[in-house]
Coordinates of C-alpha atoms in Angstrom, one line a residue:
Chain O
M1 CA 93.7 33.7 18.1
T2 CA 94.9 30.2 18.8
T3 CA 95.0 31.2 22.4
I4 CA 91.2 31.1 22.4
D5 CA 91.4 27.4 22.5
L6 CA 94.3 27.0 25.0
P7 CA 92.5 27.2 28.3
E8 CA 90.1 24.4 27.4
R9 CA 92.9 22.2 26.0
A10 CA 95.0 22.8 29.0
G11 CA 92.1 21.7 31.1
E12 CA 91.7 18.5 29.1
S13 CA 95.3 17.5 29.4
A14 CA 95.4 18.3 33.1
S15 CA 92.4 16.1 33.7
A16 CA 94.6 13.1 32.8
D17 CA 96.8 13.5 35.9
G18 CA 95.1 16.0 38.1
G19 CA 91.6 15.0 37.2
A20 CA 90.4 14.6 40.8
L21 CA 91.3 18.2 41.6
A22 CA 89.5 19.5 38.6
K23 CA 86.5 17.4 39.4
S24 CA 86.2 18.6 42.9
K25 CA 86.5 22.2 41.7
R26 CA 83.8 21.6 39.2
A27 CA 81.5 20.1 41.9
R28 CA 82.0 23.2 44.0
K29 CA 81.1 25.3 41.0
L30 CA 77.9 23.4 40.4
S31 CA 76.8 23.5 44.1
G32 CA 77.6 27.2 44.2
G33 CA 75.4 27.9 41.2
S34 CA 71.8 27.1 40.7
R35 CA 70.9 23.8 39.2
V36 CA 68.0 25.2 37.2
A37 CA 69.8 28.2 35.8
P38 CA 71.5 26.4 32.9
F39 CA 68.3 24.8 31.8
L40 CA 66.5 28.1 31.9
F41 CA 69.3 29.7 29.9
L42 CA 69.1 26.9 27.3
L43 CA 65.3 27.0 27.2
P44 CA 64.6 29.8 24.7
F45 CA 67.1 28.4 22.2
M46 CA 66.1 24.8 22.6
V47 CA 62.4 25.6 22.2
L48 CA 63.0 27.5 19.0
F49 CA 65.5 25.0 17.8
A50 CA 63.0 22.2 18.3
I51 CA 60.2 24.0 16.5
F52 CA 62.2 25.4 13.6
F53 CA 64.9 22.7 13.1
L54 CA 63.9 19.4 14.6
L55 CA 60.2 19.6 13.9
P56 CA 60.5 20.4 10.2
I57 CA 63.0 17.6 9.8
A58 CA 60.6 15.2 11.5
Y59 CA 57.6 16.6 9.6
A60 CA 59.4 16.3 6.3
I61 CA 60.2 12.6 7.0
Y62 CA 56.5 12.1 8.1
Q63 CA 55.2 13.8 4.9
S64 CA 57.5 11.9 2.7
L65 CA 55.8 8.6 3.8
F66 CA 52.3 9.7 2.7
H67 CA 50.7 10.5 -0.6
T68 CA 47.7 12.7 -1.2
E69 CA 45.5 11.7 -4.1
V70 CA 42.9 13.8 -5.7
S71 CA 39.8 11.9 -6.7
G72 CA 37.2 13.1 -9.2
L73 CA 37.5 16.8 -10.0
G74 CA 39.2 17.6 -6.7
L75 CA 36.3 19.6 -5.4
G76 CA 34.5 19.3 -2.1
P77 CA 35.9 18.3 1.3
N78 CA 36.2 14.5 0.7
S79 CA 37.8 14.7 -2.8
T80 CA 41.4 14.2 -1.5
V81 CA 42.6 11.0 0.1
T82 CA 45.9 10.8 2.1
K83 CA 47.3 7.4 2.5
F84 CA 50.4 5.8 3.8
V85 CA 52.8 4.8 1.0
G86 CA 55.9 3.8 3.0
L87 CA 59.0 4.5 0.9
G88 CA 56.9 4.9 -2.2
N89 CA 57.8 8.6 -2.6
F90 CA 61.4 7.8 -2.2
S91 CA 61.4 5.1 -4.9
S92 CA 59.5 7.4 -7.2
V93 CA 62.1 10.1 -6.7
L94 CA 65.0 7.7 -7.0
S95 CA 63.6 6.3 -10.3
D96 CA 63.0 9.8 -11.6
H97 CA 65.4 10.6 -14.4
S98 CA 65.2 14.4 -13.8
F99 CA 66.3 13.9 -10.1
F100 CA 69.4 12.1 -11.1
S101 CA 70.3 14.5 -13.9
G102 CA 69.9 17.4 -11.5
L103 CA 72.0 15.6 -8.8
G104 CA 74.7 14.7 -11.4
R105 CA 74.8 18.3 -12.5
V106 CA 75.4 19.6 -8.9
I107 CA 78.0 16.9 -8.3
L108 CA 79.8 17.8 -11.6
F109 CA 79.5 21.4 -10.6
G110 CA 81.0 20.7 -7.1
I111 CA 83.9 18.6 -8.5
V112 CA 85.0 21.4 -10.8
Q113 CA 83.9 24.6 -9.1
V114 CA 84.8 23.9 -5.4
P115 CA 88.5 23.0 -6.0
I116 CA 89.0 26.0 -8.3
M117 CA 87.4 28.4 -5.9
L118 CA 89.3 27.0 -2.9
A119 CA 92.6 26.9 -4.8
L120 CA 92.1 30.5 -5.8
A121 CA 91.1 31.5 -2.2
T122 CA 94.2 29.7 -0.8
V123 CA 96.6 31.4 -3.3
L124 CA 95.1 34.8 -2.7
A125 CA 95.3 34.3 1.1
L126 CA 98.9 33.2 0.9
L127 CA 99.8 36.1 -1.4
L128 CA 98.1 38.6 1.0
D129 CA 100.0 37.1 3.9
S130 CA 103.4 37.3 2.0
A131 CA 105.7 40.0 3.3
S132 CA 106.5 41.3 -0.2
T133 CA 102.9 42.0 -1.2
R134 CA 101.9 45.7 -1.3
F135 CA 98.4 47.3 -1.2
K136 CA 97.2 44.5 1.1
R137 CA 94.3 46.5 2.5
F138 CA 93.0 47.4 -1.0
F139 CA 93.2 43.8 -2.2
R140 CA 91.6 42.3 0.9
L141 CA 88.7 44.7 0.6
S142 CA 88.1 44.2 -3.1
F143 CA 88.3 40.4 -2.8
F144 CA 85.8 40.4 0.1
L145 CA 83.4 43.0 -1.5
P146 CA 81.3 40.5 -3.5
Y147 CA 80.4 38.7 -0.3
G148 CA 78.5 41.9 0.7
V149 CA 76.3 41.5 -2.3
P150 CA 73.4 39.1 -1.6
G151 CA 73.3 36.0 -3.7
V152 CA 70.1 36.9 -5.6
I153 CA 71.4 40.3 -6.4
A154 CA 74.7 38.9 -7.5
A155 CA 72.9 36.5 -9.8
I156 CA 70.7 39.3 -11.2
L157 CA 73.8 41.4 -11.8
W158 CA 75.7 38.7 -13.6
S159 CA 72.6 37.8 -15.6
F160 CA 72.8 41.3 -17.1
L161 CA 76.5 40.7 -17.8
Y162 CA 75.7 37.5 -19.6
L163 CA 72.8 38.9 -21.7
P164 CA 73.8 39.8 -25.3
G165 CA 72.8 43.4 -26.1
L166 CA 73.1 44.4 -22.5
S167 CA 76.5 43.0 -21.6
P168 CA 79.6 45.0 -22.3
I169 CA 81.6 41.7 -21.8
V170 CA 79.8 40.0 -24.7
S171 CA 80.3 43.0 -27.0
I172 CA 84.0 43.4 -26.0
L173 CA 84.6 39.8 -26.7
R174 CA 82.8 40.1 -30.1
S175 CA 84.9 43.1 -31.1
A176 CA 88.0 41.3 -30.0
G177 CA 87.2 38.6 -32.5
F178 CA 85.9 35.8 -30.3
G179 CA 82.5 35.9 -32.0
T180 CA 79.2 36.1 -30.0
I181 CA 79.9 34.0 -26.9
N182 CA 76.7 32.5 -25.5
F183 CA 77.0 32.5 -21.8
L184 CA 73.5 31.2 -21.4
G185 CA 73.7 28.2 -23.8
I186 CA 72.6 24.7 -22.8
H187 CA 76.1 23.6 -21.8
S188 CA 77.7 26.9 -20.9
V189 CA 75.0 28.0 -18.5
L190 CA 76.2 25.7 -15.7
W191 CA 79.7 27.2 -15.8
S192 CA 78.2 30.7 -15.9
I193 CA 76.5 29.8 -12.7
A194 CA 79.9 28.5 -11.4
N195 CA 81.4 31.8 -12.2
I196 CA 78.7 33.6 -10.2
I197 CA 79.4 31.4 -7.2
T198 CA 83.2 31.8 -7.5
W199 CA 82.8 35.5 -7.7
E200 CA 80.6 35.6 -4.6
Y201 CA 82.4 33.3 -2.3
T202 CA 86.1 33.3 -3.2
G203 CA 86.8 36.3 -1.0
Y204 CA 84.8 34.9 1.9
N205 CA 86.8 31.6 1.8
M206 CA 90.0 33.6 1.4
L207 CA 89.2 35.5 4.6
I208 CA 88.7 32.2 6.5
I209 CA 92.0 30.9 5.3
Y210 CA 93.7 34.3 5.8
A211 CA 92.5 34.3 9.4
G212 CA 94.0 30.9 9.8
L213 CA 97.3 32.3 8.5
Q214 CA 97.3 35.2 10.8
A215 CA 97.0 32.8 13.7
I216 CA 100.3 31.2 12.9
P217 CA 103.0 32.7 15.2
Q218 CA 105.5 34.7 13.1
S219 CA 108.5 33.0 14.8
L220 CA 107.6 29.7 13.0
F221 CA 108.7 31.0 9.6
E222 CA 111.1 33.7 10.7
A223 CA 113.6 31.0 11.3
A224 CA 113.1 29.4 7.9
R225 CA 113.5 32.9 6.3
I226 CA 116.8 33.5 8.1
D227 CA 117.9 30.1 6.8
G228 CA 117.4 31.4 3.3
A229 CA 114.1 29.7 2.4
S230 CA 112.3 31.5 -0.3
E231 CA 108.8 33.0 0.2
I232 CA 107.3 30.3 -2.0
K233 CA 109.0 27.6 0.0
V234 CA 107.8 29.0 3.3
A235 CA 104.3 29.2 1.9
L236 CA 104.2 25.7 0.6
K237 CA 106.2 23.9 3.3
I238 CA 105.2 25.7 6.5
K239 CA 102.1 27.8 6.0
L240 CA 100.0 25.4 3.8
P241 CA 100.1 22.4 6.2
L242 CA 99.2 24.7 9.1
I243 CA 96.1 26.2 7.4
F244 CA 94.9 22.8 6.4
S245 CA 92.0 22.8 8.9
S246 CA 90.8 26.2 7.6
I247 CA 90.7 24.9 4.1
V248 CA 88.8 21.8 5.3
L249 CA 86.2 24.1 6.9
T250 CA 85.8 26.1 3.7
A251 CA 85.4 22.8 1.8
V252 CA 82.7 21.6 4.0
F253 CA 80.7 24.8 3.7
S254 CA 81.2 24.8 0.0
I255 CA 80.0 21.2 -0.4
I256 CA 76.8 22.1 1.6
G257 CA 76.3 25.2 -0.5
T258 CA 76.8 23.4 -3.8
L259 CA 74.2 20.6 -3.1
Q260 CA 71.7 23.3 -2.1
L261 CA 72.2 25.3 -5.3
F262 CA 69.0 27.2 -6.0
S263 CA 68.9 31.0 -6.1
E264 CA 71.4 31.5 -8.9
P265 CA 69.8 29.0 -11.4
Q266 CA 66.3 30.3 -10.4
V267 CA 67.3 33.9 -11.1
L268 CA 68.9 33.0 -14.4
R269 CA 65.7 31.3 -15.5
A270 CA 64.5 34.8 -16.2
V271 CA 67.0 35.2 -19.0
T272 CA 67.4 31.8 -20.5
T273 CA 65.2 28.8 -21.3
N274 CA 68.2 26.4 -20.9
I275 CA 67.6 26.0 -17.1
S276 CA 64.9 23.4 -16.6
S277 CA 62.5 23.2 -13.6
S278 CA 64.6 20.3 -12.3
F279 CA 68.0 21.8 -13.0
T280 CA 69.2 21.1 -9.5
P281 CA 67.6 18.9 -6.8
N282 CA 66.5 21.9 -4.9
L283 CA 64.8 23.4 -7.9
L284 CA 63.1 20.0 -8.4
A285 CA 61.8 20.1 -4.8
Y286 CA 60.5 23.6 -5.3
T287 CA 58.8 22.7 -8.6
K288 CA 57.2 19.6 -7.0
A289 CA 55.9 21.5 -4.1
F290 CA 54.7 24.7 -5.8
V291 CA 54.2 24.0 -9.4
E292 CA 53.0 20.4 -9.4
N293 CA 51.4 20.7 -5.9
D294 CA 52.9 17.5 -4.7
P295 CA 54.3 18.3 -1.2
N296 CA 54.9 14.6 -0.4
V297 CA 57.3 14.0 -3.2
A298 CA 58.9 17.4 -2.5
A299 CA 59.4 16.4 1.1
A300 CA 61.1 13.1 -0.1
V301 CA 63.4 15.2 -2.2
A302 CA 64.2 17.5 0.7
V303 CA 64.9 14.5 3.0
I304 CA 67.2 12.8 0.5
L305 CA 69.0 16.0 -0.1
A306 CA 69.5 16.8 3.6
L307 CA 70.6 13.3 4.3
G308 CA 73.0 13.3 1.4
T309 CA 74.4 16.7 2.4
F310 CA 74.9 15.6 6.0
I311 CA 76.6 12.3 5.1
L312 CA 78.8 14.0 2.5
S313 CA 80.0 16.9 4.6
F314 CA 80.4 14.8 7.7
G315 CA 82.2 12.1 5.8
F316 CA 84.5 14.6 4.2
L317 CA 85.2 16.1 7.6
K318 CA 86.1 12.7 9.0
L319 CA 88.2 11.7 6.0
V320 CA 90.4 14.8 6.0
Q321 CA 90.6 14.9 9.8
R322 CA 92.3 11.6 9.8
R323 CA 94.7 12.7 7.1
A324 CA 95.3 16.0 8.9
F325 CA 96.3 14.2 12.1
S326 CA 98.7 12.0 10.4
E327 CA 100.3 15.0 8.9
V328 CA 100.6 16.7 12.2
E329 CA 102.4 13.6 13.6
L330 CA 105.0 13.9 10.8
Chain G
M1 CA 103.6 49.9 7.4
T2 CA 104.4 52.1 4.5
M3 CA 107.9 52.7 5.7
T4 CA 108.8 49.0 5.7
D5 CA 107.0 48.6 2.4
L6 CA 109.2 51.3 0.9
E7 CA 112.4 50.1 2.3
R8 CA 112.0 46.6 1.1
P9 CA 112.8 47.1 -2.6
S10 CA 116.0 49.0 -1.8
K11 CA 117.1 46.1 0.3
K12 CA 116.8 43.9 -2.7
R13 CA 119.0 46.0 -4.9
G14 CA 122.2 44.3 -3.9
A15 CA 120.5 41.0 -4.1
T16 CA 121.8 37.5 -4.6
G17 CA 120.4 35.3 -7.3
A18 CA 117.8 33.7 -5.0
E19 CA 116.5 37.1 -3.9
R20 CA 116.3 38.4 -7.5
L21 CA 114.1 35.4 -8.2
T22 CA 111.9 36.4 -5.3
S23 CA 111.5 39.9 -6.7
R24 CA 110.5 38.5 -10.1
T25 CA 107.9 36.2 -8.5
S26 CA 106.6 39.1 -6.5
I27 CA 106.0 41.1 -9.7
I28 CA 104.1 38.1 -11.1
S29 CA 102.1 37.8 -7.9
M30 CA 101.3 41.5 -7.9
A31 CA 100.1 41.2 -11.5
F32 CA 97.9 38.3 -10.5
L33 CA 96.5 40.2 -7.5
F34 CA 95.5 43.1 -9.8
V35 CA 93.9 40.8 -12.3
M36 CA 91.8 39.2 -9.5
A37 CA 90.9 42.6 -8.1
T38 CA 89.6 43.6 -11.5
Y39 CA 87.6 40.4 -11.7
F40 CA 85.9 41.1 -8.4
L41 CA 85.4 44.8 -8.9
V42 CA 84.2 45.0 -12.6
P43 CA 80.6 43.8 -12.0
V44 CA 80.2 46.3 -9.2
Y45 CA 81.7 49.0 -11.4
W46 CA 79.3 48.1 -14.2
L47 CA 76.4 48.3 -11.7
V48 CA 77.5 51.9 -10.6
I49 CA 77.8 53.0 -14.3
S50 CA 74.5 51.4 -15.3
S51 CA 72.6 53.0 -12.4
T52 CA 73.0 56.3 -14.2
K53 CA 71.4 55.1 -17.4
G54 CA 67.8 54.7 -18.5
P55 CA 66.2 51.5 -19.9
T56 CA 67.1 52.5 -23.5
T57 CA 70.7 53.6 -23.0
L58 CA 71.3 50.5 -20.9
Y59 CA 71.1 48.5 -24.2
G60 CA 72.3 51.1 -26.6
S61 CA 75.5 52.4 -25.0
Q62 CA 79.0 51.2 -24.2
G63 CA 78.4 49.3 -20.9
F64 CA 81.6 50.4 -19.1
W65 CA 81.2 54.1 -19.6
F66 CA 78.6 56.9 -18.8
S67 CA 76.0 57.9 -21.3
N68 CA 73.0 60.2 -20.9
F69 CA 73.3 60.7 -17.2
Q70 CA 70.0 60.2 -15.4
F71 CA 70.9 58.8 -12.0
F72 CA 68.5 61.1 -10.2
S73 CA 65.5 60.5 -12.3
N74 CA 66.2 56.8 -11.9
L75 CA 66.3 57.3 -8.1
S76 CA 63.0 59.1 -7.9
G77 CA 61.5 56.6 -10.3
L78 CA 62.7 53.8 -8.0
F79 CA 61.3 55.3 -4.9
G80 CA 58.1 56.4 -6.5
Y81 CA 57.2 53.1 -8.4
S82 CA 54.1 51.3 -7.2
N83 CA 53.5 53.7 -4.2
G84 CA 57.1 53.6 -2.9
I85 CA 57.1 49.8 -2.4
F86 CA 60.9 49.8 -2.7
V87 CA 61.2 51.7 0.6
R88 CA 58.9 49.2 2.2
W89 CA 61.1 46.4 1.0
I90 CA 64.1 48.0 2.5
L91 CA 62.4 48.5 5.8
N92 CA 61.2 44.9 5.7
T93 CA 64.7 43.7 5.2
V94 CA 66.0 45.8 8.1
L95 CA 63.2 44.3 10.2
Y96 CA 63.9 40.7 9.2
A97 CA 67.7 40.9 9.3
G98 CA 68.0 43.4 12.2
V99 CA 65.5 42.1 14.6
G100 CA 66.1 38.5 13.6
A101 CA 69.9 38.7 14.1
T102 CA 69.5 40.6 17.4
V103 CA 67.2 38.1 19.0
A104 CA 69.2 35.2 17.5
T105 CA 72.4 36.6 19.0
L106 CA 70.9 37.0 22.5
I107 CA 69.3 33.6 22.6
A108 CA 72.4 31.8 21.2
S109 CA 74.8 33.6 23.6
L110 CA 72.6 32.6 26.5
A111 CA 72.6 28.9 25.4
G112 CA 76.3 28.9 24.6
Y113 CA 77.2 30.5 28.0
A114 CA 75.1 27.8 29.7
L115 CA 76.8 25.0 27.7
S116 CA 80.2 26.4 28.6
K117 CA 79.9 27.5 32.2
Y118 CA 77.7 24.9 33.8
N119 CA 77.9 21.1 34.2
F120 CA 74.7 19.1 33.9
V121 CA 73.5 15.8 32.6
G122 CA 73.1 15.6 28.8
K123 CA 75.2 18.7 28.1
E124 CA 77.4 17.1 25.5
A125 CA 74.4 15.4 23.9
I126 CA 72.6 18.7 23.6
F127 CA 75.7 20.3 22.1
S128 CA 76.1 17.6 19.5
I129 CA 72.6 17.9 18.4
I130 CA 73.0 21.7 18.0
L131 CA 76.3 21.2 16.1
G132 CA 74.5 18.8 13.8
G133 CA 72.1 21.7 13.1
V134 CA 75.0 23.7 11.6
L135 CA 75.3 21.0 8.9
V136 CA 71.6 20.9 8.0
P137 CA 71.0 22.9 4.8
G138 CA 68.6 25.8 5.3
T139 CA 66.8 25.1 2.1
A140 CA 66.0 21.6 3.2
L141 CA 64.2 23.1 6.1
A142 CA 62.3 25.8 4.2
L143 CA 59.9 23.4 2.5
P144 CA 58.7 21.4 5.5
L145 CA 58.6 24.7 7.4
Y146 CA 56.2 26.1 4.8
L147 CA 54.0 23.1 5.2
L148 CA 54.0 23.4 9.0
M149 CA 53.4 27.2 8.9
S150 CA 50.5 26.7 6.6
K151 CA 48.9 24.3 9.1
V152 CA 48.9 27.1 11.7
H153 CA 48.0 29.8 9.1
L154 CA 51.3 31.7 9.6
T155 CA 52.4 31.6 5.9
D156 CA 52.5 35.0 4.2
T157 CA 53.0 36.9 7.5
Y158 CA 56.1 38.7 8.9
W159 CA 56.4 35.9 11.5
S160 CA 56.9 33.2 8.9
V161 CA 60.3 34.7 7.9
L162 CA 61.2 36.3 11.2
L163 CA 60.7 33.3 13.6
P164 CA 63.0 30.8 11.8
A165 CA 65.6 33.6 11.8
F166 CA 65.8 33.5 15.6
V167 CA 67.7 30.2 15.5
S168 CA 71.5 30.2 15.0
P169 CA 73.2 26.9 15.9
F170 CA 76.5 28.4 14.7
G171 CA 75.9 31.3 17.2
V172 CA 75.6 28.7 20.1
F173 CA 78.8 27.0 18.9
L174 CA 80.7 30.2 18.7
S175 CA 79.6 31.7 22.0
R176 CA 80.3 28.4 23.8
V177 CA 83.9 28.4 22.4
Y178 CA 84.3 32.0 23.2
A179 CA 82.8 31.9 26.7
G180 CA 84.9 28.8 27.6
A181 CA 88.1 30.6 26.6
S182 CA 87.4 34.2 27.9
I183 CA 85.2 34.1 31.0
P184 CA 87.2 33.0 34.1
D185 CA 85.2 30.7 36.5
E186 CA 86.6 32.7 39.4
L187 CA 84.8 35.8 38.1
I188 CA 81.5 34.0 38.1
D189 CA 82.2 32.6 41.6
A190 CA 83.0 36.1 42.8
G191 CA 79.7 37.2 41.5
R192 CA 77.9 34.5 43.4
I193 CA 79.7 35.3 46.6
D194 CA 78.5 38.9 46.2
G195 CA 75.0 37.4 46.1
A196 CA 74.2 38.1 42.4
G197 CA 71.7 35.9 40.7
E198 CA 72.7 33.6 37.8
F199 CA 71.0 35.7 35.2
K200 CA 72.5 38.9 36.6
I201 CA 76.0 37.3 36.4
F202 CA 75.3 36.4 32.8
R203 CA 74.1 39.9 32.0
S204 CA 76.8 41.9 33.8
I205 CA 79.8 39.6 33.4
G206 CA 79.1 37.1 30.6
L207 CA 77.6 39.5 28.0
K208 CA 80.3 42.1 28.6
I209 CA 83.2 39.8 28.1
M210 CA 81.6 38.0 25.2
S211 CA 80.8 41.2 23.3
P212 CA 83.3 40.7 20.5
A213 CA 81.9 37.3 19.8
L214 CA 78.4 38.7 19.9
V215 CA 79.2 41.2 17.2
T216 CA 80.5 38.3 15.1
I217 CA 77.4 36.2 15.7
F218 CA 75.2 39.1 14.9
L219 CA 77.0 39.8 11.6
F220 CA 76.9 36.2 10.5
Q221 CA 73.2 35.8 11.2
F222 CA 72.4 39.2 9.7
V223 CA 74.0 38.2 6.4
A224 CA 72.5 34.8 6.5
I225 CA 69.0 36.3 6.9
W226 CA 69.6 39.0 4.3
N227 CA 70.9 36.3 1.9
N228 CA 68.2 33.8 2.5
F229 CA 66.1 33.8 -0.7
F230 CA 64.4 30.4 -0.5
L231 CA 62.5 31.0 2.7
P232 CA 60.8 34.3 1.8
L233 CA 60.2 33.0 -1.7
V234 CA 58.2 30.0 -0.4
M235 CA 56.6 31.8 2.5
L236 CA 55.5 35.1 1.1
S237 CA 53.0 36.0 -1.6
N238 CA 52.0 39.5 -0.4
Q239 CA 54.4 42.0 -2.0
N240 CA 54.1 44.3 1.0
L241 CA 56.0 41.7 3.1
Y242 CA 58.9 41.1 0.7
P243 CA 62.5 41.7 1.7
V244 CA 64.4 43.7 -0.9
T245 CA 66.0 40.7 -2.5
L246 CA 62.7 39.0 -3.3
G247 CA 61.3 42.4 -4.4
L248 CA 64.1 42.9 -6.9
Y249 CA 63.8 39.3 -8.1
S250 CA 60.1 39.9 -8.8
W251 CA 60.9 43.0 -10.8
D252 CA 63.6 41.1 -12.6
N253 CA 60.9 38.7 -13.8
Q254 CA 58.6 41.4 -15.0
Y255 CA 60.7 43.8 -17.0
G256 CA 59.6 42.0 -20.2
Q257 CA 56.2 43.6 -19.6
A258 CA 57.4 46.9 -18.0
P259 CA 60.7 47.9 -19.6
Q260 CA 61.4 50.8 -17.1
L261 CA 61.7 48.1 -14.4
I262 CA 65.1 47.0 -15.7
A263 CA 66.6 50.4 -14.8
Y264 CA 65.0 50.1 -11.3
V265 CA 66.4 46.7 -10.8
V266 CA 69.8 48.0 -11.5
I267 CA 69.7 51.1 -9.3
G268 CA 67.7 49.2 -6.7
A269 CA 70.4 46.5 -6.5
L270 CA 73.0 49.3 -6.1
I271 CA 71.1 51.1 -3.4
S272 CA 70.4 47.9 -1.4
V273 CA 74.0 46.7 -1.3
I274 CA 75.7 50.0 -0.5
P275 CA 74.8 50.1 3.3
L276 CA 75.6 46.4 3.6
I277 CA 79.0 46.7 1.9
I278 CA 79.9 49.7 4.1
A279 CA 78.9 47.9 7.3
F280 CA 80.7 44.8 6.1
L281 CA 84.0 46.3 5.3
S282 CA 84.1 48.5 8.4
L283 CA 83.3 45.5 10.6
Q284 CA 85.8 43.3 8.9
R285 CA 87.9 42.5 12.0
F286 CA 84.9 41.0 13.6
W287 CA 84.6 38.6 10.7
Q288 CA 88.1 37.4 11.4
T289 CA 87.5 36.9 15.1
G290 CA 84.6 34.6 14.3
L291 CA 86.3 32.8 11.5
T292 CA 89.4 32.1 13.4
S293 CA 87.7 30.7 16.5
G294 CA 85.6 28.6 14.1
S295 CA 88.4 27.2 12.1
V296 CA 90.6 26.5 15.2
K297 CA 87.9 24.3 16.6
A298 CA 87.2 22.5 13.4

């Protein structure tokens, strides 16, 4: 699979010395083809991308700068007044205690859950890649299976498994002498959600890392094996550094996902009162928009969240990229 | 495969100390793999068992074993409830995810092909903006999209869920990488010399060579649409337009009032994931194609 990238890379390095040749070839290619064709090809995507990606972002920013006030009883055509408030909505969100407790909650969640899930995914991928492991196909399929269950359905399914009276897990733990464990308590519910996410996405992340492992040429560790290096040593010293970029990719996707946390807590609200309407920033945005009818503040929350996600995932990517390169140079 | 697997232990019989250590660690690792497999499979197992129970036995019986088998009456109850709305939800889901992912794949491959095979001003800038789109969280878009859609009176229609599904920045990224690596420029030039138009070249050469990547893009987008809960939740209020996930969610919130619904949620969840899981597992190699080309680039 690494070969996929080779032609392009070869072209890049060639352009250093034989750049003129490549350029003249490209110029010929362009004059041979139509000049309008690429733009026509890009048109459908760019139009839809502009309407459904760029426009909503712009509109959210625009909305977040205004505030609609209801005067009197809120009846009649002139009862609402929309006025420009600048960064007023942002300051009201940033001074809102519930926004920060929700944000703190997803950050805590991310710090604990993402490393656990990725460590698990990495270990499973390495074990599946190890020569001495048997029943590989069965394991790979069963680890990947939960990803085929949509998030909402996974959350409903686990909510049943957390519910005392319905859950065989609760009753088994009780008869094993652990007492009645409350998976939906005020402190435990966050970790019950973490379990749902781990269940859903470990296999998916494992597959990304596993695909990275499969791309490593066998010859690289055959030599080490002949030299008598143990399977564990091969995994840690050779494989792990080589799949670093795959792990980074899974980390970025996991960070984005964590900050967006919504469906699982929203579903669990059906079985517990310990999830408030501002449990995560996204839940807060939803509540502001559809329960409190305040789209302006909701837009401000969405903007802060999108910006934060973008900065965090981009920053993380840059941070580890630098480290990855220094490792490659070693 | 099986042959080498069987041979391996016998090789280890006359093992040195180091190799005996390896076999001990391999027993530990096998045990760990089985524990993890149990963790991933038990909830699905519970779902299968529970789909055979009625609302009362769901609570009253041992959860991990059969009791009072009534799978088929659950099934007919599920399909009959509220004038067969469950079937409608399934069809809606197929429409949203199937049509959405097909259109998204075609549009994205066209764009990715153009970004890979042509040179023009602003190409890299356009690609960077599209790549940025991969990092924008979908739920951050759903809310402003709702506000925009309500301005043009499109909320609570099929279009409100379908149209945003047509856009896959990841698809553009993947098809650009794939086209760059797999479609030789000479082939395109040959097509031009033969007098074929640019679109014909894309259709007959580009699409054919890119087909493995197209399957991957389709799969990713299909699952993304199927999994997207926030968008239909904010857009739709008419039950007849719900995808199956939103429908089951609405039942899950009602079973306090209508106890039979809990059995329908259980069996409905099972029925709705079976086709997806089969499609998923049988198309697994396409996942890997996409994931590798993605990770290599990143």
